[in-house]
Amino acid sequence: MEDKKMTIDDIARALGVSKTTVSRAMSGKGRIGEATRKKVLDYIAEHNYSPNVIAKGLAQSKTYNIGMVLPGDYHIAELPFFQKCMLGISREAAAAGYDVLVSMVTREDISQLERAVANRKTDGVILTRTMVDDAPVKLLKDSGVPFVAVGSTEDDAVVQIDNDHLNACKELTAGILAQGFRKIALIGGDMNLMVTGMRLRGFKTALADINGRAGGGGPDSPRPDTRPVKDDCIWLGVEDSGAVEKIIGQLLAAGTECIVCMDDYLCGLVLNALQQRQVAVPEQVKVASFYDSTLLADRMIPVTSIRFDVEELGRKACRQLLRMMDGEEVERRTLLGYEVCMRRSTE
Amino acid sequence: MEDKKMTIDDIARALGVSKTTVSRAMSGKGRIGEATRKKVLDYIAEHNYSPNVIAKGLAQSKTYNIGMVLPGDYHIAELPFFQKCMLGISREAAAAGYDVLVSMVTREDISQLERAVANRKTDGVILTRTMVDDAPVKLLKDSGVPFVAVGSTEDDAVVQIDNDHLNACKELTAGILAQGFRKIALIGGDMNLMVTGMRLRGFKTALADINGRAGGGGPDSPRPDTRPVKDDCIWLGVEDSGAVEKIIGQLLAAGTECIVCMDDYLCGLVLNALQQRQVAVPEQVKVASFYDSTLLADRMIPVTSIRFDVEELGRKACRQLLRMMDGEEVERRTLLGYEVCMRRSTE
DNA sequence: CTGAAAGCGCTTACAG
DNA sequence: CTGAAAGCGCTTACAG
């Protein structure tokens, strides 16, 4: 415990060198004799000294903290995502000598983030979720603090890094359509989440593609016959079992062959509703979901799903931020891959 | 944005006073003229200045950070708990001018916590979960940093604050037994979690009580006839649906009347298994759970459950820690209340 | 290769 | 009531 209060000055005195020398030995910056260097490092190791990062930071005008904005009111379906993402961020930060400061925000209250920014407690900030019309994004833009958003934003001046939800959803949908199904429905949650919109676009693109309109044909490309996406197959803003029950009733009556769910919680509700009506999956209806989280780990049938590497997403976001803090130019938008896992539920 | 770089020196110069005066006006410490004080405060408000907390901390040998240890590998059943607990901690910390630094630990790797401690980046630490033979507890004890554990610990020198799981489980169990049921089973998860043990003890106490052995009778109290708790009614370390299926089979064969689940995830598995076997709840079997989380929010029947105020638990833990950091004596063990919510599933 | 000194932005005895 | 100065524990030009 004694060593906890040891200072660079103590070391300098004990070794008969200057503080400058000790500092240089540790940082590796500046010229220093190999023998001196070793002497200092040995002493440090032996006495289990570690420098006061706060003081170091002050001298360098750095905090060695990165801020992480975490929603305090998110839905249980998102929890596994945040857990992994946090883990990735904190591991990468630790590897670079940084600690992670959390600011929990809700839709009504972003005061924790305001404090962290005003108090200059962080060298940069990572947003772990993006919303339509996102208050934290605005705050951070105004503050001038370097930040990256995990997720997509409307403002493309913002550095953002995201799973490729659009193409993931498109490929998943296309995969199902490729099996010959045409009556396909989409159920999604909170429309204020950017991710909901991205998936919706992926879904629509897949439908449009199979209808013969290969995406983004130029103005002079032939205008083929198209079957427009039917609105009654897309349900967004769905939150609870009551809503799901009702929707399932309508979908079954309409002869829906496959239901794509935007998250594993909704998918759980859908499976419950189907089970209660004695509708067999996949024999009578196919079901697919996103995230591949433990939320569905123990269902009777394995559910077709997208798999993302969320810890890696967190790590990449952190690395990106560290580069920005070093003044490097970084790409505005980074999209990470995904894996479509076809399973029993859509066979 | 200009004001972000403003320093106490700028203010002093602009106002023609000393830095000392500015500092005193802000902190309220030391004698200072009311007029001077107002002048300084007005200037600060107008120019939207906020002091550099890092520098302030250095001068006071404080960090204005509290550390929060978060398991990086916890189970989904625990996620709603951690979310609320974090929110409570961070809100209380913010109110006291502190930020929250997270260290994510896993069973194999507590290096993030080691770093935070070695680097003296926090003035105190909150542990958000306790395990049997808990590595973070040991590390923190050795380090000498003030800390409080949310949860119960074996080592009662540790300052701990917890929901009263023992009595909650006891009361829940007693409430069910009071309805006349005798064939009651308990299903629990990870036995390395202290909470599992606490609930187990509560369950056993309730059984013992109804068997006539009022808890803790002295050596000279009459030794009444006792029905010992049957071990085949208690299943711990249950993790997945496979295990649950098997257990449910045995319990039904044995004529079990009620199943108490230690968390909402397990309870979900139990409900699935019962549904699959067409066993009606509560008509044929009663079911009760803990936590009252959104994990079970959308089940067909409302599930009898314990309700804890986890955000308040987080807040109390944080307040306790702040008091310790001020050098105050605090009680070694604090237990918070609970609410037993009897619902349809045990009617 | 090494050191004395100034500085990071605050606080706080110590003197007026 | 107010200020000059030293100090928190580091880093980093600037000189040797």
XYZ file of C-alpha atoms (C1' of nucleotides) in Angstrom:
726
model
C 0.000 0.000 0.000
C 2.972 2.247 0.666
C 3.819 2.287 -3.014
C 0.481 3.839 -3.829
C 1.725 7.212 -2.786
C 5.076 6.975 -4.452
C 5.833 9.833 -6.783
C 8.184 10.471 -9.624
C 10.124 12.675 -7.274
C 10.726 9.849 -4.822
C 12.126 7.743 -7.599
C 14.362 10.500 -8.881
C 15.746 11.084 -5.426
C 16.233 7.409 -4.670
C 18.133 6.925 -7.885
C 20.029 10.154 -7.853
C 18.665 11.297 -11.184
C 16.262 14.042 -12.200
C 12.515 13.795 -12.587
C 13.030 14.490 -16.252
C 15.066 11.366 -16.607
C 12.514 9.235 -14.836
C 9.766 10.634 -16.994
C 11.759 9.955 -20.117
C 12.591 6.433 -19.099
C 8.906 5.699 -18.710
C 7.609 7.401 -21.792
C 10.417 6.435 -24.108
C 10.425 9.970 -25.469
C 13.672 11.915 -25.717
C 17.181 10.568 -25.691
C 18.226 8.574 -22.683
C 21.080 6.178 -21.920
C 20.183 2.547 -22.051
C 21.779 1.907 -18.657
C 19.950 4.773 -16.977
C 16.750 3.696 -18.574
C 17.061 0.163 -17.324
C 17.946 1.340 -13.847
C 14.816 3.441 -13.643
C 12.549 0.811 -15.130
C 13.903 -1.826 -12.789
C 13.298 0.372 -9.801
C 9.768 1.055 -10.940
C 9.015 -2.585 -11.497
C 10.503 -3.567 -8.193
C 8.585 -0.978 -6.251
C 5.445 -1.504 -8.211
C 5.122 2.142 -9.051
C 2.550 3.402 -11.452
C 2.300 7.051 -12.318
C -0.576 9.309 -11.457
C -2.478 9.451 -14.696
C -4.406 12.518 -13.633
C -1.249 14.540 -13.159
C 0.158 13.214 -16.368
C -3.004 14.232 -18.094
C -2.959 17.730 -16.692
C 0.557 18.269 -17.945
C -0.472 17.084 -21.392
C -3.909 18.657 -21.380
C -5.456 15.257 -21.725
C -7.790 13.267 -19.523
C -7.097 9.741 -20.687
C -10.808 9.191 -20.453
C -13.188 8.499 -23.207
C -16.852 9.124 -22.677
C -19.479 6.566 -23.487
C -23.082 7.622 -23.826
C -25.448 4.901 -22.767
C -29.231 5.093 -22.928
C -30.660 4.606 -19.472
C -34.070 3.656 -20.738
C -33.451 1.218 -23.506
C -35.509 -1.838 -24.171
C -34.546 -5.292 -23.031
C -34.149 -6.349 -26.638
C -31.205 -3.985 -26.876
C -29.456 -5.046 -23.688
C -27.311 -7.807 -25.133
C -26.166 -5.339 -27.763
C -25.075 -2.737 -25.263
C -23.356 -5.269 -23.089
C -21.170 -6.459 -25.941
C -20.594 -3.015 -27.316
C -19.459 -1.696 -23.933
C -17.133 -4.607 -23.540
C -15.528 -3.915 -26.887
C -15.139 -0.231 -26.165
C -13.732 -0.661 -22.689
C -11.259 -3.322 -23.781
C -9.957 -1.267 -26.629
C -9.773 1.819 -24.459
C -7.887 -0.018 -21.746
C -5.410 -1.298 -24.307
C -4.672 2.298 -25.269
C -4.347 3.480 -21.674
C -7.769 5.077 -21.513
C -10.601 4.651 -19.088
C -14.271 4.806 -19.921
C -16.559 7.358 -18.356
C -20.255 6.621 -18.757
C -22.967 9.176 -19.171
C -26.426 7.736 -19.002
C -29.008 9.634 -20.941
C -32.718 9.290 -21.435
C -34.982 10.912 -23.913
C -35.832 13.628 -21.415
C -32.534 14.040 -19.665
C -29.105 14.333 -21.177
C -27.665 16.302 -18.285
C -25.033 13.710 -17.481
C -23.572 14.108 -20.908
C -23.752 17.883 -20.617
C -21.805 17.717 -17.377
C -19.121 15.454 -18.775
C -18.658 17.744 -21.747
C -18.722 20.974 -19.748
C -16.277 19.616 -17.210
C -13.928 18.467 -19.941
C -13.667 15.088 -18.363
C -13.144 13.227 -21.603
C -10.925 13.509 -24.649
C -13.596 12.110 -26.897
C -16.993 10.485 -26.796
C -18.679 7.415 -28.213
C -22.402 7.350 -28.741
C -23.738 3.823 -28.542
C -27.080 4.356 -30.195
C -28.551 6.785 -32.642
C -32.054 8.085 -32.886
C -33.979 10.119 -35.360
C -33.466 13.720 -34.276
C -30.804 12.832 -31.747
C -30.186 15.290 -28.912
C -26.782 13.927 -27.847
C -25.530 14.187 -31.415
C -26.439 17.854 -31.482
C -24.843 18.532 -28.146
C -21.620 16.857 -29.158
C -21.460 18.608 -32.495
C -21.789 21.969 -30.799
C -19.276 21.152 -28.126
C -16.501 20.454 -30.577
C -15.406 17.319 -28.732
C -14.315 14.538 -31.097
C -16.936 11.844 -31.155
C -18.087 8.849 -33.100
C -21.580 7.455 -33.278
C -22.203 3.743 -33.166
C -25.168 3.532 -35.470
C -26.242 5.606 -38.413
C -27.100 9.267 -38.313
C -29.052 11.568 -40.586
C -26.249 14.101 -40.475
C -23.480 12.679 -42.564
C -20.908 15.103 -41.251
C -20.920 12.864 -38.177
C -18.370 10.076 -37.996
C -20.421 6.943 -37.727
C -19.813 3.254 -37.586
C -22.527 0.702 -37.814
C -23.476 -2.809 -38.621
C -24.731 -2.941 -42.161
C -28.348 -3.321 -41.167
C -29.661 -2.297 -44.528
C -27.879 -4.966 -46.495
C -28.252 -7.520 -43.735
C -31.997 -7.123 -43.760
C -32.039 -7.051 -47.523
C -30.047 -10.263 -47.787
C -32.108 -11.996 -45.149
C -35.303 -11.023 -46.896
C -33.933 -11.970 -50.289
C -32.889 -15.332 -48.918
C -36.412 -16.032 -47.817
C -37.945 -14.779 -51.032
C -35.530 -16.997 -52.929
C -37.281 -19.971 -51.397
C -40.377 -18.975 -53.290
C -42.380 -17.241 -50.550
C -44.108 -14.052 -51.549
C -46.399 -13.277 -48.650
C -43.869 -11.878 -46.314
C -44.397 -9.510 -43.388
C -42.133 -7.238 -41.364
C -42.627 -6.370 -37.705
C -40.471 -3.742 -36.078
C -40.229 -1.673 -32.918
C -39.414 1.893 -32.048
C -39.364 4.046 -35.162
C -37.253 6.657 -33.453
C -34.310 4.325 -33.592
C -32.230 4.824 -36.688
C -31.713 1.093 -36.925
C -35.412 0.522 -37.477
C -35.329 2.735 -40.530
C -32.237 1.070 -41.934
C -33.778 -2.357 -41.712
C -36.988 -1.151 -43.201
C -35.082 0.121 -46.210
C -33.287 -3.200 -46.549
C -36.560 -5.047 -46.478
C -38.120 -2.808 -49.086
C -35.086 -3.031 -51.306
C -35.256 -6.810 -51.288
C -38.915 -6.708 -52.260
C -38.250 -4.176 -54.976
C -35.381 -6.250 -56.315
C -37.390 -9.379 -56.683
C -40.097 -7.418 -58.358
C -37.644 -6.832 -61.129
C -36.518 -3.348 -60.292
C -32.843 -4.007 -59.703
C -32.007 -1.230 -57.248
C -31.026 2.184 -58.558
C -31.496 1.707 -62.265
C -30.577 4.908 -64.144
C -33.212 7.163 -65.667
C -32.811 5.515 -69.047
C -33.060 1.965 -67.781
C -36.245 0.176 -68.806
C -39.068 0.671 -66.330
C -40.256 -2.892 -65.724
C -43.549 -3.937 -64.349
C -43.397 -3.638 -60.553
C -45.412 -5.060 -57.727
C -45.382 -2.254 -55.173
C -44.580 -3.112 -51.557
C -47.835 -3.515 -49.769
C -48.086 -1.368 -46.694
C -50.271 -3.809 -44.857
C -47.333 -6.180 -44.575
C -45.178 -3.768 -42.616
C -45.835 -3.024 -38.967
C -43.606 -0.642 -37.139
C -43.731 0.837 -33.678
C -44.881 -2.483 -32.282
C -44.112 -2.655 -28.574
C -46.137 -5.183 -26.623
C -47.835 -8.535 -26.796
C -51.249 -7.002 -27.265
C -50.209 -5.381 -30.503
C -48.453 -8.526 -31.637
C -51.514 -10.681 -31.006
C -53.631 -8.454 -33.132
C -51.121 -8.324 -35.950
C -50.609 -12.068 -35.967
C -54.333 -12.542 -36.246
C -54.464 -10.368 -39.337
C -51.369 -11.860 -40.880
C -52.627 -15.396 -40.533
C -55.972 -14.442 -41.986
C -54.143 -12.903 -44.937
C -52.197 -16.084 -45.526
C -48.789 -14.731 -44.604
C -46.029 -17.230 -45.209
C -43.157 -15.613 -43.391
C -42.691 -13.040 -40.656
C -39.454 -11.088 -40.318
C -38.975 -9.589 -36.853
C -36.662 -6.665 -36.260
C -35.499 -7.808 -32.879
C -35.401 -10.901 -30.743
C -37.850 -9.611 -28.213
C -40.524 -9.027 -30.805
C -39.695 -12.380 -32.264
C -40.280 -13.951 -28.887
C -43.701 -12.348 -28.731
C -44.479 -13.553 -32.215
C -43.469 -17.100 -31.338
C -45.629 -16.962 -28.218
C -48.619 -15.750 -30.176
C -48.182 -18.431 -32.818
C -47.765 -21.135 -30.251
C -50.910 -20.083 -28.490
C -52.843 -20.356 -31.726
C -51.267 -23.731 -32.350
C -49.629 -22.495 -35.508
C -46.541 -24.577 -36.204
C -43.211 -22.982 -37.079
C -41.869 -23.479 -39.682
C -44.520 -25.831 -41.102
C -47.274 -23.246 -41.284
C -45.403 -19.990 -40.923
C -41.709 -19.144 -41.191
C -40.135 -16.731 -38.751
C -36.858 -14.828 -38.874
C -35.234 -12.377 -36.511
C -32.210 -10.165 -35.869
C -29.357 -10.117 -33.367
C -29.197 -13.794 -32.625
C -29.138 -12.988 -28.912
C -29.621 -15.171 -25.863
C -33.144 -13.797 -25.734
C -34.117 -16.544 -28.148
C -31.447 -19.020 -27.144
C -33.847 -21.424 -25.557
C -36.713 -21.514 -27.977
C -37.923 -24.845 -29.237
C -36.763 -24.214 -32.783
C -33.575 -22.472 -33.841
C -34.535 -19.142 -35.346
C -33.107 -17.792 -38.592
C -31.274 -14.647 -37.729
C -28.595 -12.145 -38.561
C -25.411 -12.348 -36.588
C -23.301 -9.256 -35.902
C -20.018 -9.057 -34.071
C -20.958 -6.337 -31.645
C -17.865 -6.475 -29.489
C -15.826 -5.843 -32.613
C -18.129 -2.972 -33.487
C -17.365 -1.421 -30.118
C -13.649 -1.956 -30.571
C -13.648 -0.408 -34.023
C -15.606 2.576 -32.804
C -13.084 3.108 -30.054
C -10.109 2.801 -32.371
C -11.695 5.240 -34.745
C -12.189 7.724 -31.942
C -8.615 7.347 -30.754
C -7.422 8.133 -34.245
C -9.603 11.208 -34.382
C -8.214 12.351 -31.065
C -4.766 12.066 -32.574
C -5.893 14.447 -35.246
C -6.017 11.869 -38.006
C -8.558 12.009 -40.767
C -11.007 9.126 -40.608
C -13.694 7.889 -42.919
C -17.085 9.375 -42.267
C -18.987 6.147 -42.416
C -17.885 2.601 -41.715
C -20.118 -0.409 -42.206
C -19.339 -3.747 -40.660
C -20.267 -7.131 -42.026
C -22.843 -9.629 -40.909
C -23.717 -13.234 -41.244
C -27.102 -14.517 -42.260
C -27.829 -17.700 -40.338
C -30.557 -19.693 -41.983
C -32.064 -22.089 -39.479
C -35.031 -24.373 -38.920
C -37.552 -21.572 -38.437
C -37.522 -20.723 -42.140
C -36.942 -24.130 -43.647
C -16.693 27.211 -28.076
C -14.246 29.877 -27.086
C -15.314 29.585 -23.479
C -14.199 25.988 -23.409
C -10.621 27.057 -23.016
C -11.263 29.785 -20.523
C -9.271 29.485 -17.369
C -9.487 30.840 -13.890
C -6.614 33.098 -14.777
C -8.511 34.707 -17.630
C -11.336 35.492 -15.283
C -9.057 36.939 -12.653
C -7.396 39.171 -15.195
C -10.638 40.277 -16.791
C -12.052 41.214 -13.426
C -8.895 42.663 -11.943
C -8.893 40.274 -9.000
C -6.663 37.374 -8.046
C -7.123 33.744 -8.915
C -7.559 33.106 -5.222
C -10.596 35.305 -5.183
C -12.143 33.631 -8.160
C -11.552 30.239 -6.655
C -13.106 31.321 -3.399
C -16.131 32.809 -5.080
C -16.806 29.512 -6.765
C -16.160 27.192 -3.888
C -17.710 29.321 -1.200
C -14.769 28.533 1.040
C -12.877 31.316 2.798
C -14.058 34.830 3.490
C -15.008 36.903 0.501
C -16.982 40.124 0.009
C -20.511 39.677 -1.184
C -20.041 42.226 -3.944
C -16.852 40.613 -5.231
C -18.455 37.268 -5.065
C -21.417 38.314 -7.126
C -19.219 40.011 -9.662
C -17.223 36.837 -10.201
C -20.237 34.575 -10.306
C -21.985 36.831 -12.773
C -18.993 36.849 -15.033
C -18.790 33.095 -14.891
C -22.446 32.647 -15.656
C -22.312 35.107 -18.494
C -19.303 33.542 -20.106
C -20.481 30.057 -19.467
C -17.297 29.089 -17.752
C -16.920 25.789 -15.988
C -13.716 24.881 -14.247
C -11.374 22.131 -15.263
C -12.294 19.379 -12.875
C -9.099 17.502 -13.546
C -6.951 20.415 -12.416
C -9.177 20.971 -9.438
C -8.814 17.345 -8.577
C -5.053 17.400 -8.810
C -4.855 20.313 -6.426
C -7.085 18.488 -3.975
C -5.672 15.045 -4.589
C -9.050 13.866 -5.742
C -10.312 12.526 -9.030
C -14.022 13.249 -8.789
C -14.541 9.846 -10.319
C -16.116 6.856 -8.776
C -15.408 3.470 -10.210
C -18.140 1.021 -11.062
C -17.313 -2.613 -11.583
C -19.599 -4.257 -14.074
C -19.506 -7.912 -15.062
C -18.908 -8.201 -18.775
C -20.262 -11.692 -18.998
C -23.438 -11.654 -17.023
C -26.564 -13.454 -17.973
C -29.474 -11.820 -19.707
C -31.607 -12.394 -16.634
C -29.394 -9.927 -14.798
C -29.374 -7.212 -17.437
C -32.421 -5.288 -16.276
C -30.891 -5.248 -12.817
C -27.613 -3.770 -13.959
C -29.298 -1.216 -16.131
C -31.290 0.167 -13.207
C -28.455 -0.082 -10.774
C -26.125 1.843 -13.082
C -28.722 4.494 -13.571
C -29.096 4.962 -9.824
C -25.371 5.127 -9.282
C -24.668 7.537 -12.098
C -27.487 9.853 -11.132
C -26.415 10.030 -7.540
C -22.803 10.491 -8.540
C -23.667 13.285 -10.940
C -25.632 15.043 -8.224
C -22.512 15.055 -6.074
C -20.252 16.279 -8.872
C -18.741 12.893 -9.618
C -18.425 10.963 -12.816
C -18.608 7.224 -13.164
C -15.738 5.214 -14.547
C -16.618 1.675 -15.568
C -14.372 -1.314 -15.300
C -15.741 -4.382 -16.957
C -14.585 -7.619 -15.452
C -15.116 -11.247 -16.281
C -14.383 -14.335 -14.304
C -11.038 -14.694 -16.015
C -10.051 -11.108 -16.429
C -10.194 -8.315 -13.902
C -7.409 -6.325 -15.495
C -9.564 -3.283 -16.161
C -10.238 -2.963 -12.471
C -6.573 -3.476 -11.699
C -5.686 -0.658 -14.060
C -8.224 1.735 -12.632
C -6.958 1.052 -9.125
C -3.273 1.195 -10.014
C -3.731 4.411 -11.955
C -5.627 5.983 -9.068
C -8.340 7.076 -11.393
C -11.107 6.834 -8.827
C -11.761 8.020 -5.308
C -13.852 4.983 -4.512
C -15.418 1.971 -6.155
C -18.805 0.302 -6.292
C -19.085 -3.385 -7.005
C -22.395 -4.195 -8.647
C -22.469 -7.920 -8.050
C -20.948 -10.311 -5.590
C -19.837 -13.857 -6.098
C -18.716 -16.639 -3.865
C -14.961 -16.224 -3.629
C -14.967 -12.867 -5.333
C -11.737 -11.730 -6.984
C -12.643 -8.023 -7.272
C -13.492 -7.915 -3.569
C -10.052 -9.204 -2.731
C -8.326 -6.796 -5.037
C -10.191 -3.845 -3.610
C -9.569 -4.853 -0.027
C -5.850 -5.059 -0.677
C -5.760 -1.799 -2.553
C -7.125 0.213 0.326
C -9.531 2.141 -1.921
C -12.877 2.806 -0.243
C -15.497 0.587 -1.796
C -18.972 -0.747 -1.283
C -20.405 -3.950 -2.625
C -23.906 -4.087 -4.009
C -24.870 -7.568 -2.934
C -23.844 -9.684 -0.005
C -20.346 -10.884 0.729
C -18.918 -13.639 2.834
C -16.427 -11.254 4.339
C -18.394 -9.068 6.686
C -15.641 -6.510 7.016
C -16.810 -5.366 3.575
C -19.354 -2.584 3.411
C -22.283 -4.107 1.598
C -25.741 -3.066 0.582
C -28.273 -5.438 -0.821
C -31.866 -6.192 -1.428
C -33.126 -8.423 1.322
C -33.221 -11.508 -0.843
C -33.317 -13.873 2.083
C -36.452 -12.469 3.631
C -38.011 -11.732 0.273
C -37.692 -15.340 -0.775
C -38.806 -16.496 2.627
C -41.910 -14.351 2.538
C -42.749 -15.333 -0.998
C -42.408 -18.989 -0.135
C -44.361 -18.599 3.073
C -47.115 -16.825 1.179
C -47.465 -19.776 -1.141
C -47.304 -22.319 1.649
C -49.983 -20.352 3.470
C -52.355 -21.242 0.655
C -52.010 -24.843 1.665
C -49.551 -26.115 -0.914
C -46.859 -28.430 0.365
C -45.235 -29.820 -2.745
C -43.132 -26.853 -3.616
C -39.997 -26.773 -5.717
C -37.164 -24.265 -6.158
C -35.194 -23.742 -9.355
C -32.157 -21.495 -9.366
C -29.201 -20.565 -11.520
C -25.536 -19.901 -11.008
C -24.486 -21.025 -7.551
C -21.430 -18.804 -7.655
C -23.662 -15.791 -7.268
C -24.142 -14.790 -3.673
C -27.741 -13.946 -4.416
C -28.506 -17.561 -5.253
C -27.363 -18.635 -1.828
C -29.356 -15.928 -0.068
C -32.547 -16.951 -1.771
C -31.910 -20.563 -1.084
C -31.614 -19.793 2.596
C -34.842 -17.821 2.489
C -36.630 -20.712 0.847
C -35.340 -23.207 3.352
C -36.213 -20.984 6.262
C -39.797 -20.716 5.090
C -40.041 -24.488 4.825
C -38.497 -24.935 8.222
C -40.834 -22.385 9.734
C -43.951 -24.068 8.507
C -42.620 -27.346 9.726
C -42.794 -25.872 13.194
C -39.177 -25.059 13.732
C -39.349 -21.323 14.253
C -35.935 -20.225 13.010
C -32.948 -20.164 15.315
C -34.467 -21.662 18.444
C -31.884 -21.674 21.201
C -30.222 -24.853 22.420
C -32.760 -25.265 25.180
C -35.827 -24.677 23.041
C -37.990 -27.756 22.532
C -36.971 -29.771 19.494
C -40.260 -30.255 17.650
C -41.017 -32.863 15.098
C -39.633 -31.643 11.771
C -40.203 -32.520 8.178
C -36.784 -32.013 6.667
C -36.517 -30.071 3.431
C -36.352 -32.584 0.666
C -33.347 -32.122 -1.552
C -35.122 -33.378 -4.623
C -37.241 -30.239 -4.620
C -34.302 -27.889 -4.983
C -32.462 -27.523 -8.253
C -29.593 -25.119 -8.487
C -27.085 -24.369 -11.209
C -29.817 -24.693 -13.820
C -28.791 -22.866 -16.973
C -30.618 -23.925 -20.111
C -33.876 -25.217 -21.471
C -32.608 -28.773 -21.679
C -32.062 -28.910 -17.944
C -35.386 -27.233 -17.302
C -37.265 -29.728 -19.480
C -35.843 -32.601 -17.556
C -36.585 -31.067 -14.187
C -40.137 -30.176 -15.128
C -40.708 -33.747 -16.172
C -39.626 -35.036 -12.801
C -41.489 -32.381 -10.865
C -44.755 -33.094 -12.637
C -44.331 -36.800 -12.096
C -43.789 -36.114 -8.412
C -46.967 -34.076 -8.211
C -45.358 -30.722 -7.558
C -47.896 -27.998 -6.886
C -45.762 -24.912 -7.120
C -42.444 -23.941 -8.691
C -40.457 -20.991 -7.403
C -37.929 -19.672 -9.917
C -34.963 -17.624 -8.848
C -34.965 -15.386 -11.874
C -37.222 -14.318 -14.683
C -35.230 -16.034 -17.362
C -35.518 -19.405 -15.686
C -39.156 -18.695 -15.094
C -39.580 -18.068 -18.795
C -38.047 -21.445 -19.534
C -40.305 -23.097 -17.000
C -43.378 -21.492 -18.522
C -42.287 -22.632 -21.971
C -41.803 -26.172 -20.785
C -45.167 -26.264 -19.059
C -46.914 -24.806 -22.061
C -45.372 -27.373 -24.316
C -46.681 -30.142 -22.095
C -50.077 -28.481 -22.019
C -49.878 -27.985 -18.286
C -52.030 -25.020 -17.302
C -50.757 -22.286 -15.000
C -52.045 -21.725 -12.378
C -54.741 -24.415 -12.627
C -52.390 -27.377 -12.575
C -49.158 -25.852 -11.348
C -48.395 -22.518 -9.688
C -45.329 -20.556 -10.686
C -43.521 -17.685 -8.975
C -40.431 -15.707 -9.869
C -38.096 -12.883 -8.832
C -37.230 -9.437 -10.189
C -40.490 -8.658 -11.893
C -38.564 -7.600 -14.978
C -39.662 -6.914 -18.524
C -38.361 -10.361 -19.340
C -41.751 -11.705 -18.290
C -43.761 -8.610 -19.082
C -45.544 -10.161 -21.996
C -46.428 -13.588 -20.737
C -49.992 -14.764 -20.947
C -50.503 -14.755 -17.199
C -49.135 -12.228 -14.743
C -46.469 -13.947 -12.690
C -46.203 -13.694 -8.920
C -42.933 -12.047 -8.191
C -40.767 -10.009 -5.864
C -40.291 -6.388 -6.701
C -37.134 -4.502 -5.742
C -36.310 -0.864 -6.277
C -32.978 -1.346 -7.969
C -32.376 2.249 -8.969
C -32.737 3.196 -5.329
C -30.324 0.428 -4.425
C -27.780 1.975 -6.774
C -28.364 5.430 -5.341
C -27.986 4.241 -1.772
C -24.794 2.413 -2.618
C -23.388 5.547 -4.156
C -24.359 7.730 -1.205
C -22.815 5.251 1.144
C -19.584 5.329 -0.811
C -19.503 9.111 -0.877
C -19.830 9.131 2.885
C -16.981 6.675 3.223
C -14.839 8.837 0.995
C -15.533 11.692 3.363
C -14.125 9.563 6.116
C -17.457 8.951 7.804
C -18.223 5.699 9.543
C -20.947 3.743 7.782
C -22.906 0.667 8.688
C -21.351 -2.535 7.473
C -24.489 -4.017 6.057
C -27.624 -2.378 4.713
C -30.661 -4.315 3.563
C -33.348 -2.758 1.430
C -36.993 -3.685 1.379
C -39.046 -5.522 -1.189
C -42.585 -6.065 -2.214
C -44.168 -9.449 -2.742
C -46.593 -9.223 -5.643
C -49.029 -12.083 -5.614
C -50.534 -12.518 -9.046
C -52.567 -14.902 -11.151
C -49.792 -17.451 -11.573
C -50.143 -18.621 -7.978
C -53.830 -18.138 -7.468
C 22.755 11.736 -22.754
C 20.918 14.619 -18.613
C 18.936 18.410 -15.710
C 16.796 22.983 -14.021
C 12.861 25.327 -14.727
C 8.452 26.550 -16.347
C 3.934 25.094 -16.968
C -0.797 22.273 -17.041
C -5.316 24.860 -14.111
C -6.646 24.623 -10.047
C -6.521 25.100 -4.289
C -4.961 26.570 0.071
C -2.197 27.825 3.957
C 0.032 32.125 5.065
C 0.325 37.091 5.198
C -1.484 41.247 4.950
C -11.884 40.841 2.856
C -7.949 39.922 -0.653
C -3.509 38.425 -2.832
C 1.290 36.299 -3.706
C 3.216 32.083 -3.562
C 3.753 27.298 -3.099
C 2.034 23.004 -4.342
C -0.781 18.823 -6.547
C 2.488 15.074 -9.845
C 3.522 15.017 -13.985
C 5.726 16.710 -19.041
C 8.510 19.252 -22.110
C 10.988 22.828 -24.429
C 15.452 24.750 -23.572
C 20.216 24.482 -22.227
C 24.053 22.217 -21.390
